[in-house]
Coordinates of C-alpha atoms in Angstrom, one line a residue:
M25 CA 13.5 95.6 -23.6
A26 CA 10.4 97.3 -25.0
G27 CA 10.6 95.1 -28.2
P28 CA 10.7 91.7 -26.4
T29 CA 8.2 92.8 -23.8
S30 CA 5.8 94.0 -26.5
R31 CA 6.2 90.7 -28.4
L32 CA 5.8 88.7 -25.2
F33 CA 2.6 90.7 -24.4
S34 CA 1.3 90.2 -27.9
R35 CA 1.9 86.4 -27.7
G36 CA 0.1 86.4 -24.3
V37 CA -2.9 88.1 -25.9
D38 CA -2.9 85.7 -28.8
L39 CA -2.6 82.8 -26.4
G40 CA -5.5 84.1 -24.3
R41 CA -7.6 84.6 -27.5
H42 CA -6.7 81.1 -28.6
R43 CA -7.8 79.6 -25.3
H44 CA -11.0 81.7 -25.4
R45 CA -11.8 80.3 -28.8
L46 CA -11.1 76.7 -27.7
L47 CA -13.4 77.3 -24.8
L48 CA -16.0 78.5 -27.2
L49 CA -15.8 75.4 -29.3
R50 CA -16.0 73.1 -26.2
N51 CA -18.9 75.0 -24.8
L52 CA -20.6 74.9 -28.2
Q53 CA -20.2 71.1 -28.2
S54 CA -21.5 70.8 -24.7
A55 CA -24.6 73.0 -25.5
A56 CA -25.3 70.9 -28.6
A57 CA -25.1 67.7 -26.5
A58 CA -27.4 69.2 -23.9
A59 CA -30.0 69.9 -26.5
D60 CA -29.8 66.2 -27.4
P61 CA -27.3 63.9 -25.7
K62 CA -27.2 61.7 -28.8
L63 CA -26.0 64.6 -30.8
C64 CA -22.4 65.9 -30.8
P65 CA -22.0 67.4 -34.2
L66 CA -18.6 69.0 -33.5
S67 CA -17.0 65.8 -32.3
S68 CA -15.7 62.8 -34.3
A69 CA -17.9 60.3 -32.3
A70 CA -20.4 58.0 -33.9
P71 CA -23.0 59.6 -36.1
P72 CA -26.2 60.9 -34.5
V73 CA -29.1 58.5 -34.5
R74 CA -31.9 61.1 -34.5
S75 CA -33.8 61.3 -37.8
Y76 CA -35.7 64.1 -39.5
S77 CA -38.6 64.0 -41.8
S78 CA -37.5 63.5 -45.4
A79 CA -40.9 63.2 -47.0
F80 CA -42.0 65.1 -50.1
T81 CA -38.5 65.0 -51.6
S82 CA -37.8 66.9 -54.8
V83 CA -37.9 65.2 -58.2
H84 CA -34.3 66.4 -58.5
G85 CA -32.9 64.4 -55.6
G86 CA -34.0 66.6 -52.8
R87 CA -31.9 69.6 -53.9
P88 CA -33.4 73.1 -54.2
S89 CA -34.2 73.7 -57.8
S90 CA -36.0 76.3 -59.9
E91 CA -36.9 73.5 -62.3
Y92 CA -38.7 71.7 -59.4
A93 CA -40.7 74.9 -58.7
K94 CA -41.8 75.1 -62.3
I95 CA -42.9 71.5 -62.4
R96 CA -44.7 71.9 -59.0
K97 CA -46.6 74.9 -60.3
E98 CA -47.6 73.1 -63.5
S99 CA -48.8 70.1 -61.6
L100 CA -50.9 72.2 -59.2
E101 CA -52.4 74.2 -62.1
T102 CA -53.4 70.9 -63.9
Q103 CA -55.0 69.7 -60.6
F104 CA -56.9 73.0 -60.2
G105 CA -58.1 72.8 -63.9
R106 CA -59.7 69.4 -63.2
I107 CA -61.4 70.7 -60.1
L108 CA -62.7 73.9 -61.8
G109 CA -63.8 71.9 -64.9
S110 CA -65.8 69.4 -62.8
S111 CA -67.5 72.2 -60.7
S112 CA -68.4 74.3 -63.7
H113 CA -70.0 71.3 -65.3
T114 CA -72.2 71.0 -62.1
I115 CA -73.3 74.6 -62.4
F116 CA -74.6 74.4 -65.9
A117 CA -75.7 70.7 -66.0
D118 CA -77.4 70.3 -62.6
R119 CA -78.9 73.8 -62.2
R120 CA -81.4 74.9 -64.8
F121 CA -80.9 78.5 -63.7
G122 CA -77.1 78.2 -64.0
P123 CA -76.7 80.3 -67.2
F124 CA -79.0 83.0 -65.7
L125 CA -77.0 83.0 -62.5
A126 CA -73.8 83.4 -64.5
V127 CA -75.2 86.3 -66.5
Y128 CA -76.5 88.1 -63.4
R129 CA -73.1 87.6 -61.5
A130 CA -71.2 88.7 -64.6
A131 CA -73.3 91.9 -64.8
T132 CA -72.7 92.6 -61.1
I133 CA -69.0 92.2 -61.3
S134 CA -68.8 94.2 -64.6
F135 CA -70.6 97.1 -62.9
H136 CA -68.0 97.2 -60.1
V137 CA -65.1 96.8 -62.6
V138 CA -66.4 99.8 -64.6
K139 CA -66.6 101.9 -61.4
L140 CA -63.0 100.8 -60.6
T141 CA -61.9 101.8 -64.1
I142 CA -63.4 105.3 -63.6
W143 CA -61.5 105.6 -60.3
H144 CA -58.4 104.6 -62.2
L145 CA -58.8 107.6 -64.5
L146 CA -59.6 110.0 -61.7
L147 CA -57.0 109.0 -59.1
S148 CA -53.2 109.3 -59.5
D149 CA -52.3 108.5 -55.9
V150 CA -51.4 104.8 -55.6
H151 CA -52.6 104.7 -51.9
K152 CA -56.0 106.0 -52.9
R153 CA -56.2 103.5 -55.7
A154 CA -55.3 100.7 -53.4
E155 CA -58.1 101.8 -51.0
K156 CA -60.7 101.8 -53.8
F157 CA -59.4 98.4 -54.9
R158 CA -60.0 97.0 -51.3
E159 CA -63.5 98.5 -51.1
T160 CA -64.4 97.0 -54.4
L161 CA -63.3 93.5 -53.3
I162 CA -65.5 93.8 -50.2
R163 CA -68.6 94.7 -52.3
L164 CA -68.0 91.7 -54.6
G165 CA -68.4 89.2 -51.7
P166 CA -66.7 86.2 -50.1
F167 CA -64.6 85.0 -53.1
Y168 CA -63.0 88.4 -53.6
I169 CA -62.4 89.0 -49.9
K170 CA -60.6 85.7 -49.6
L171 CA -58.7 86.6 -52.8
G172 CA -57.7 90.0 -51.4
Q173 CA -56.5 88.5 -48.1
A174 CA -54.3 86.0 -49.9
L175 CA -52.9 88.6 -52.4
S176 CA -52.0 90.8 -49.4
T177 CA -49.0 88.4 -48.8
R178 CA -47.9 88.4 -52.5
P179 CA -45.4 91.2 -53.0
D180 CA -44.3 89.4 -56.1
I181 CA -47.7 90.1 -57.7
L182 CA -48.8 93.5 -56.3
P183 CA -47.1 96.8 -55.5
S184 CA -46.4 97.3 -51.8
A185 CA -49.2 99.9 -51.4
Y186 CA -51.8 97.3 -52.5
C187 CA -50.3 94.5 -50.2
Q188 CA -50.5 96.8 -47.2
E189 CA -54.0 98.0 -48.0
L190 CA -55.4 94.5 -48.6
S191 CA -53.9 93.3 -45.3
K192 CA -56.8 95.3 -43.7
L193 CA -59.4 92.9 -45.2
Q194 CA -61.5 91.0 -42.7
D195 CA -64.3 88.4 -43.2
Q196 CA -67.0 91.1 -43.2
I197 CA -69.9 88.9 -44.2
P198 CA -73.1 88.7 -42.1
P199 CA -74.3 85.2 -41.0
F200 CA -76.9 83.4 -43.0
P201 CA -80.2 82.3 -41.4
T202 CA -80.1 79.5 -38.9
R203 CA -83.2 77.8 -40.6
I204 CA -81.0 77.4 -43.7
A205 CA -78.1 76.0 -41.6
V206 CA -80.5 73.5 -39.9
R207 CA -81.8 72.4 -43.4
T208 CA -78.2 71.9 -44.5
I209 CA -77.4 69.8 -41.4
E210 CA -80.5 67.6 -41.8
S211 CA -80.0 67.1 -45.5
E212 CA -76.3 66.2 -45.2
L213 CA -76.7 63.9 -42.2
G214 CA -80.0 62.4 -43.2
S215 CA -81.9 62.9 -39.9
R216 CA -83.9 65.5 -38.1
I217 CA -81.9 68.0 -36.0
S218 CA -83.6 66.8 -32.8
D219 CA -82.4 63.3 -33.5
L220 CA -78.9 64.4 -34.1
F221 CA -78.4 66.8 -31.2
A222 CA -79.8 67.2 -27.7
D223 CA -79.7 70.9 -28.3
I224 CA -78.0 73.4 -30.6
S225 CA -77.5 77.2 -30.2
P226 CA -80.3 79.3 -31.9
E227 CA -77.7 81.6 -33.5
P228 CA -74.2 81.0 -34.8
I229 CA -71.4 81.5 -32.3
A230 CA -69.1 82.7 -35.1
A231 CA -69.5 83.5 -38.8
A232 CA -67.0 83.9 -41.6
S233 CA -67.0 84.1 -45.4
L234 CA -67.3 80.4 -46.1
G235 CA -69.3 79.1 -43.1
Q236 CA -70.5 79.6 -39.5
V237 CA -70.3 77.7 -36.3
Y238 CA -73.0 76.5 -33.8
K239 CA -72.6 75.1 -30.3
A240 CA -74.4 71.8 -29.7
H241 CA -74.7 68.9 -27.3
L242 CA -74.8 65.3 -28.6
H243 CA -77.3 62.9 -27.0
S244 CA -74.3 61.3 -25.3
G245 CA -73.7 64.6 -23.5
E246 CA -70.6 65.7 -25.4
L247 CA -70.3 69.3 -26.3
V248 CA -69.4 69.9 -29.9
A249 CA -68.8 72.8 -32.4
V250 CA -70.9 72.3 -35.6
K251 CA -69.4 74.1 -38.6
V252 CA -72.0 74.6 -41.4
Q253 CA -70.9 75.8 -44.9
R254 CA -72.7 78.6 -46.6
P255 CA -75.2 77.2 -49.1
G256 CA -74.1 77.0 -52.7
M257 CA -70.4 77.8 -51.9
A258 CA -68.9 75.4 -54.5
P259 CA -70.9 76.6 -57.5
L260 CA -70.5 80.3 -56.4
L261 CA -66.7 79.9 -56.0
T262 CA -66.5 78.2 -59.4
L263 CA -68.6 80.9 -61.1
D264 CA -66.5 83.7 -59.6
A265 CA -63.3 81.9 -60.5
L266 CA -64.4 81.5 -64.1
L267 CA -65.6 85.1 -64.3
F268 CA -62.4 86.4 -62.8
N269 CA -60.4 84.8 -65.6
M270 CA -62.6 87.0 -67.9
I271 CA -62.3 90.3 -66.1
G272 CA -58.9 89.7 -64.3
G273 CA -57.1 91.6 -67.0
Q274 CA -58.9 94.9 -66.1
L275 CA -58.2 94.4 -62.3
K276 CA -54.6 93.6 -63.2
R277 CA -54.2 96.9 -65.1
F278 CA -55.8 98.9 -62.2
A279 CA -53.6 97.4 -59.6
K280 CA -50.5 97.3 -61.8
A281 CA -50.2 93.6 -61.0
R282 CA -47.6 91.3 -62.5
K283 CA -48.3 89.2 -65.6
D284 CA -48.8 86.0 -63.5
L285 CA -51.7 87.4 -61.5
L286 CA -54.0 84.8 -63.0
V287 CA -51.6 82.0 -62.1
A288 CA -51.6 83.2 -58.5
V289 CA -55.4 83.5 -58.4
N290 CA -55.7 79.9 -59.7
E291 CA -53.5 78.8 -56.8
I292 CA -55.5 80.8 -54.3
V293 CA -58.8 79.4 -55.6
R294 CA -57.4 75.9 -55.4
H295 CA -56.9 76.5 -51.6
M296 CA -60.4 77.8 -51.4
F297 CA -61.8 74.6 -52.8
D298 CA -59.8 72.7 -50.1
E299 CA -61.3 75.0 -47.5
I300 CA -64.9 74.1 -48.4
D301 CA -64.2 70.3 -48.3
Y302 CA -64.9 69.7 -44.6
V303 CA -64.0 66.0 -44.8
L304 CA -60.5 67.1 -45.9
E305 CA -60.4 69.6 -43.1
G306 CA -61.2 66.8 -40.6
K307 CA -58.4 64.7 -42.0
N308 CA -56.1 67.7 -41.8
A309 CA -57.0 68.2 -38.1
E310 CA -56.3 64.5 -37.3
R311 CA -52.9 64.6 -39.1
F312 CA -52.0 67.8 -37.3
A313 CA -52.9 66.3 -33.9
I314 CA -50.8 63.2 -34.6
L315 CA -47.8 65.4 -35.5
Y316 CA -48.0 68.2 -32.9
S317 CA -50.6 67.7 -30.2
H318 CA -49.1 66.8 -26.8
G319 CA -49.0 67.4 -23.1
S320 CA -51.8 68.2 -20.6
G321 CA -51.1 71.8 -19.7
G322 CA -51.3 73.0 -16.1
G323 CA -48.7 74.8 -14.0
S324 CA -45.9 76.4 -16.0
M325 CA -46.2 73.8 -18.8
T326 CA -48.0 74.6 -22.0
S327 CA -49.4 72.0 -24.4
I328 CA -50.9 72.0 -27.9
K329 CA -54.5 70.9 -28.2
V330 CA -56.4 69.9 -31.4
P331 CA -60.2 69.3 -31.2
K332 CA -61.4 65.7 -31.8
V333 CA -63.3 65.1 -35.1
Y334 CA -66.7 63.4 -34.8
W335 CA -66.9 61.6 -38.1
N336 CA -70.5 60.4 -37.7
Y337 CA -71.6 64.0 -37.8
T338 CA -69.2 65.2 -40.5
R339 CA -69.8 65.5 -44.2
K340 CA -68.4 67.6 -47.0
S341 CA -70.5 70.7 -45.9
I342 CA -70.8 69.8 -42.1
L343 CA -67.9 69.4 -39.6
A344 CA -68.4 68.4 -36.0
L345 CA -65.5 69.0 -33.7
E346 CA -64.9 68.7 -29.9
W347 CA -65.8 72.0 -28.2
I348 CA -62.8 73.6 -26.6
D349 CA -63.4 76.7 -24.5
G350 CA -60.6 79.2 -25.1
I351 CA -59.5 82.8 -24.4
K352 CA -58.7 84.9 -27.3
L353 CA -55.0 85.9 -27.3
T354 CA -56.1 89.5 -27.8
D355 CA -58.1 89.4 -24.6
A356 CA -55.4 90.7 -22.2
E357 CA -57.8 91.1 -19.3
R358 CA -58.9 87.4 -19.3
I359 CA -55.4 86.1 -19.8
S360 CA -54.2 88.1 -16.8
K361 CA -57.2 86.9 -14.7
A362 CA -56.4 83.3 -15.6
N363 CA -52.7 83.8 -14.5
L364 CA -51.5 82.4 -17.8
N365 CA -47.8 82.5 -18.5
R366 CA -47.5 84.6 -21.7
K367 CA -43.8 83.8 -22.4
S368 CA -44.5 80.1 -22.0
M369 CA -47.4 80.3 -24.5
I370 CA -45.3 82.3 -27.0
D371 CA -42.4 79.8 -26.7
E372 CA -44.7 76.9 -27.2
G373 CA -46.5 78.4 -30.1
L374 CA -43.3 79.4 -31.8
Y375 CA -41.7 76.0 -31.2
C376 CA -44.8 74.2 -32.6
S377 CA -44.9 76.5 -35.7
L378 CA -41.2 76.1 -36.4
R379 CA -41.6 72.3 -36.2
Q380 CA -44.4 72.6 -38.7
L381 CA -42.3 74.7 -41.1
L382 CA -38.8 73.4 -40.7
E383 CA -39.1 69.7 -39.6
D384 CA -42.3 68.1 -40.7
G385 CA -43.4 70.4 -43.5
F386 CA -47.2 70.1 -42.8
F387 CA -48.3 73.5 -41.4
H388 CA -51.3 75.6 -40.4
A389 CA -51.2 78.4 -42.9
D390 CA -53.5 80.8 -41.0
P391 CA -52.7 80.9 -37.3
H392 CA -54.4 84.2 -36.6
P393 CA -55.9 85.1 -33.2
G394 CA -59.3 83.6 -34.2
N395 CA -57.7 80.2 -35.0
L396 CA -55.3 79.9 -32.0
V397 CA -56.6 80.4 -28.5
A398 CA -55.4 79.9 -24.9
T399 CA -57.3 77.5 -22.6
E400 CA -57.8 78.0 -18.8
D401 CA -55.0 75.4 -18.1
G402 CA -52.5 77.3 -20.2
S403 CA -52.6 75.2 -23.3
L404 CA -52.8 76.5 -26.9
A405 CA -55.7 75.2 -29.0
Y406 CA -55.6 75.3 -32.8
F407 CA -58.8 75.6 -34.9
D408 CA -59.7 75.8 -38.6
F409 CA -57.6 73.3 -40.6
G410 CA -59.0 74.2 -44.0
M411 CA -56.0 76.1 -45.2
M412 CA -52.9 73.9 -44.7
G413 CA -49.5 73.9 -46.4
D414 CA -47.3 70.9 -47.2
I415 CA -43.7 71.9 -48.2
P416 CA -41.1 69.4 -49.4
R417 CA -37.8 68.9 -47.5
H418 CA -35.6 71.0 -49.9
Y419 CA -38.0 74.0 -49.5
R420 CA -37.6 73.6 -45.7
V421 CA -33.9 73.5 -46.0
G422 CA -34.1 76.6 -48.3
L423 CA -36.1 78.4 -45.7
I424 CA -33.4 77.7 -43.0
Q425 CA -30.7 78.9 -45.4
M426 CA -32.6 82.1 -46.2
L427 CA -33.0 82.9 -42.5
V428 CA -29.3 82.3 -41.9
H429 CA -28.3 84.5 -44.8
Y430 CA -30.7 87.2 -43.8
V431 CA -29.6 87.4 -40.2
N432 CA -26.0 87.5 -41.2
R433 CA -26.8 90.1 -43.9
D434 CA -25.3 88.0 -46.7
S435 CA -27.1 89.7 -49.6
L436 CA -25.4 87.6 -52.4
G437 CA -26.2 84.4 -50.5
L438 CA -29.8 85.5 -50.2
A439 CA -30.0 86.3 -53.9
N440 CA -28.6 82.8 -54.7
D441 CA -31.3 81.3 -52.4
F442 CA -34.0 83.1 -54.3
H443 CA -32.6 81.7 -57.6
S444 CA -32.1 78.1 -56.4
L445 CA -35.7 78.0 -55.0
G446 CA -37.3 79.3 -58.2
F447 CA -38.2 82.8 -56.9
V448 CA -36.5 84.5 -59.9
P449 CA -36.4 83.5 -63.5
E450 CA -33.3 82.0 -65.2
G451 CA -30.9 84.6 -66.5
T452 CA -31.6 87.2 -63.7
D453 CA -28.6 89.2 -62.6
L454 CA -28.1 87.9 -59.1
H455 CA -25.5 90.6 -58.3
A456 CA -28.1 93.2 -59.2
I457 CA -30.5 91.6 -56.8
A458 CA -27.8 91.4 -54.1
T459 CA -27.1 95.2 -54.6
A460 CA -30.8 96.0 -54.3
L461 CA -31.1 93.9 -51.1
R462 CA -28.2 95.7 -49.6
V463 CA -29.8 99.1 -50.4
A464 CA -33.2 97.8 -49.1
F465 CA -31.8 96.5 -45.8
G466 CA -29.5 99.5 -45.3
D467 CA -27.1 99.5 -42.4
G468 CA -27.4 97.6 -39.1
R469 CA -29.6 100.4 -37.7
R470 CA -32.3 99.8 -40.3
Q471 CA -32.2 96.0 -40.1
S472 CA -35.4 94.6 -38.8
N473 CA -36.0 91.2 -37.2
D474 CA -39.8 91.3 -37.2
F475 CA -41.4 89.6 -40.2
Q476 CA -43.5 92.6 -41.4
G477 CA -40.4 94.7 -41.3
V478 CA -38.5 92.2 -43.4
M479 CA -41.3 92.0 -45.9
N480 CA -41.4 95.8 -46.1
H481 CA -37.8 95.7 -47.0
L482 CA -38.4 93.0 -49.6
Y483 CA -41.6 94.3 -51.2
D484 CA -40.0 96.6 -53.8
V485 CA -37.2 94.2 -54.6
M486 CA -39.5 91.3 -55.2
Y487 CA -41.8 93.5 -57.4
D488 CA -38.9 95.2 -59.4
F489 CA -37.1 92.0 -60.2
N490 CA -40.3 90.1 -61.2
F491 CA -40.2 87.5 -58.4
S492 CA -42.6 84.6 -58.7
L493 CA -43.2 82.8 -55.4
P494 CA -43.6 79.0 -55.7
P495 CA -47.0 77.8 -54.5
D496 CA -45.8 76.4 -51.2
Y497 CA -43.8 79.5 -50.2
A498 CA -46.8 81.8 -50.7
L499 CA -48.5 80.0 -47.8
V500 CA -45.3 80.1 -45.7
I501 CA -45.3 83.9 -45.9
R502 CA -49.0 84.0 -44.9
A503 CA -48.3 81.6 -42.0
L504 CA -45.3 83.6 -40.7
G505 CA -47.2 86.8 -40.9
S506 CA -50.2 85.4 -39.0
L507 CA -47.9 83.8 -36.4
E508 CA -46.1 87.0 -35.6
G509 CA -49.4 89.0 -35.5
T510 CA -50.8 86.4 -33.1
A511 CA -47.7 86.4 -30.8
K512 CA -47.7 90.2 -30.7
A513 CA -51.1 90.0 -29.0
L514 CA -49.3 88.5 -26.1
D515 CA -46.0 90.4 -26.4
P516 CA -46.0 93.6 -28.6
D517 CA -42.2 93.3 -28.9
F518 CA -42.2 89.8 -30.3
K519 CA -40.1 89.4 -33.5
V520 CA -40.5 86.0 -35.2
I521 CA -37.2 86.0 -37.1
E522 CA -35.1 87.0 -34.0
S523 CA -37.0 84.4 -31.9
A524 CA -36.7 81.7 -34.5
Y525 CA -33.0 82.0 -35.1
P526 CA -31.9 80.0 -32.0
F527 CA -34.2 77.2 -33.0
V528 CA -32.7 77.2 -36.5
I529 CA -29.2 77.1 -35.1
G530 CA -30.3 74.1 -32.9
R531 CA -31.6 72.4 -36.0
L532 CA -28.3 73.0 -37.9
L533 CA -26.3 71.6 -35.0
A534 CA -28.6 68.6 -34.5
D535 CA -29.3 67.5 -38.1
P536 CA -26.4 65.4 -39.5
S537 CA -27.7 65.6 -43.1
P538 CA -25.2 66.9 -45.7
D539 CA -27.3 70.0 -46.6
M540 CA -27.5 71.1 -43.0
R541 CA -23.8 70.5 -42.5
K542 CA -23.2 72.6 -45.6
I543 CA -25.2 75.5 -44.3
L544 CA -23.4 75.3 -40.9
R545 CA -20.0 75.2 -42.6
E546 CA -20.9 78.3 -44.7
L547 CA -22.1 80.1 -41.6
L548 CA -18.9 79.5 -39.6
I549 CA -16.1 79.1 -42.2
C550 CA -14.9 81.7 -44.8
D551 CA -13.9 80.7 -48.3
D552 CA -10.2 80.8 -47.3
G553 CA -10.8 78.3 -44.5
S554 CA -10.6 80.7 -41.6
I555 CA -13.3 80.7 -38.9
R556 CA -15.8 83.5 -38.6
W557 CA -15.2 84.0 -34.8
N558 CA -17.9 86.7 -34.4
R559 CA -20.5 84.3 -35.7
L560 CA -19.1 81.4 -33.6
E561 CA -19.5 83.7 -30.5
R562 CA -23.1 84.4 -31.4
L563 CA -23.7 80.7 -32.0
H564 CA -22.4 80.0 -28.5
A565 CA -24.8 82.5 -27.0
D566 CA -27.7 80.9 -29.0
C567 CA -26.7 77.4 -27.9
S568 CA -27.0 78.5 -24.2
Y569 CA -30.6 79.5 -25.0
I570 CA -31.2 76.2 -26.9
S571 CA -29.9 74.1 -23.9
T572 CA -32.3 75.9 -21.6
V573 CA -35.3 75.4 -24.0
A574 CA -34.3 71.8 -24.6
R575 CA -34.4 71.0 -20.9
I576 CA -37.8 72.6 -20.6
F577 CA -39.2 70.6 -23.5
K578 CA -37.8 67.3 -22.4
R579 CA -40.0 67.5 -19.3
T580 CA -43.0 67.1 -21.5
G581 CA -41.6 63.9 -23.1
R582 CA -41.1 65.3 -26.5

C-alpha cells in the first residue's frame, strides 16, 4: 500500500501545485485589470485601447540597432560642429580682442596642463591622480567643472577611480556683481530695471556656473525668479571647447581615457550650449509642464509643479519664471515641521521620472536636490530645464529590457542588450562580456539594486570592453543617478532599480505592442516553452503593489 499511497500523495501535491499556479495566473490577470480596466493582457479579449508614445522612432523601423546609434551620434556631431563654427566666428569677427583673449586663455590652460603632466610623472596611485585631475578642473573654471560633472557618469570613457572622484564636483563659482546682472537685464529687455520690476533682490538668491537667480516683483504684483546668465558665456564656452580639442590629448593621457573622449566632450559641450539658451529652457519647461504637471497637492496627495514662464521678460540670456517657495529635500527638519509625507513624495517623484524615461522619452536630466523641491502643500516642484534628454522609443524599450535582464541576473541577455543598443562595437565577444558581468555581479549576496551599486559593478566591465554610450543614454545615466541621490535625501534606504521594477512590470503587462509582449514572454517562458514559475510568483507580488499604486494615482485623474 505504500506504493499507491505514495503515488496518490504525489498526485495530490501536483494537483495542489497546479491549482496554485492557476490561481497565480488568475490573480495576475485581475491585478493587471485593476491597474487599468481596459487592459487584460493575459486574456483573449479585445485588444487594449490605451496607447503609448511612439514618437522619435528609429530609422530602422523602431527596433534597437547599433547602426541607429552610429547615425544618431554622427548627426549630433554635425549639429554641434555648426554651433561651434558659428560661435567661434563671433569671437574673432565681432570682438577685436578675440585673438588676444584666445592666447591668454590658451596660456592659462597650458600652465595647468603642464602642472598636471608633472603630477602624472610624480604620482603612481590612480586615486591621487584622480584627485589632482578634479582639482585642476576646478581651477580652470565653469566649462571644465561642467565637463567634469558630466564625465563622472561616463564609465565608458574614464576609469572608475576618476568617475568617483569627479562625482564630488560642485558648482564652486562665486556670483558675479549685481550691477553687471542689472546691465544685462536692461540690455536684453530694452528698459530700465525700475520700469521692468517693482523691486528686485539686491543680491542673487542662488548662483551656479552658468548664471544666477534674483527674486523680483512685477508691477502687476506677481513674484518671479529672474535667471541671469553670466556675461560672455557663449564666447567663453566656445573658446574653451576649441582649446580643449587642442589640449585634450594630454588630459586624455593623464586620465587614461578612452579614444572617444573628444567625441564625448563634443556631446557634453552641445548640451552646455543648450543650457545657455534660456528661450529654449523656457520652451522645455512648458513642454515638461504639459506632459507631467498635474494635481493640486494637499492632504496625502502629491502633485508635480512646474513654474510658469513669463515670456515678456525672457530672452536668450534672461529667463523669468513664476516664483515657487520650496523646501529642499535635504532639509529634514523643515520637511518634518511641514508634516510632509515622505513616502508619497518619493512615489510621486519616482512615478514622474519613470514616465519621463520609459513612456514619453522627454526627461529632466539633472533632478538633483537643488532642482527638485517640496512645497508646503506636499507637491514636488521641478526647476532648471536647461539640461533635458529626449530618447526614442526603441531606446526606452531597451532600457526596460536591460532592467528586466539585470533584475533576473540574465548576463547573456544583458550583453545582447548592450550590443543591440550600440554600447559595444560590432564583433565584440558577447559571451566574454556575459562572463565578465557574472563575475562583476557575483552571487545573490553581492547583487545591488541601488543605482550607484549597479554602476560600481559595471564600471570596470564598460571600460575593459571599450563601451561607447550612445548620446541619449549618457543623459539617462546622469538622470537616474541624480534621481536616486535626491530620493535618498528623503529615504536613505531608497533603491531606484528595486523601486522601479514594479512600474516596469506594470508597463509590460499594460502595453500591447509586440516589443513589450516579447520582453514579457522572455521573462516568463523558457526556450523549451515551460513557464518560469518563480518569476511568475514574483510578478504576482509586483502586480499586487501595482494595483495599490494604480488606485492611488487614479484619484488624481491621471
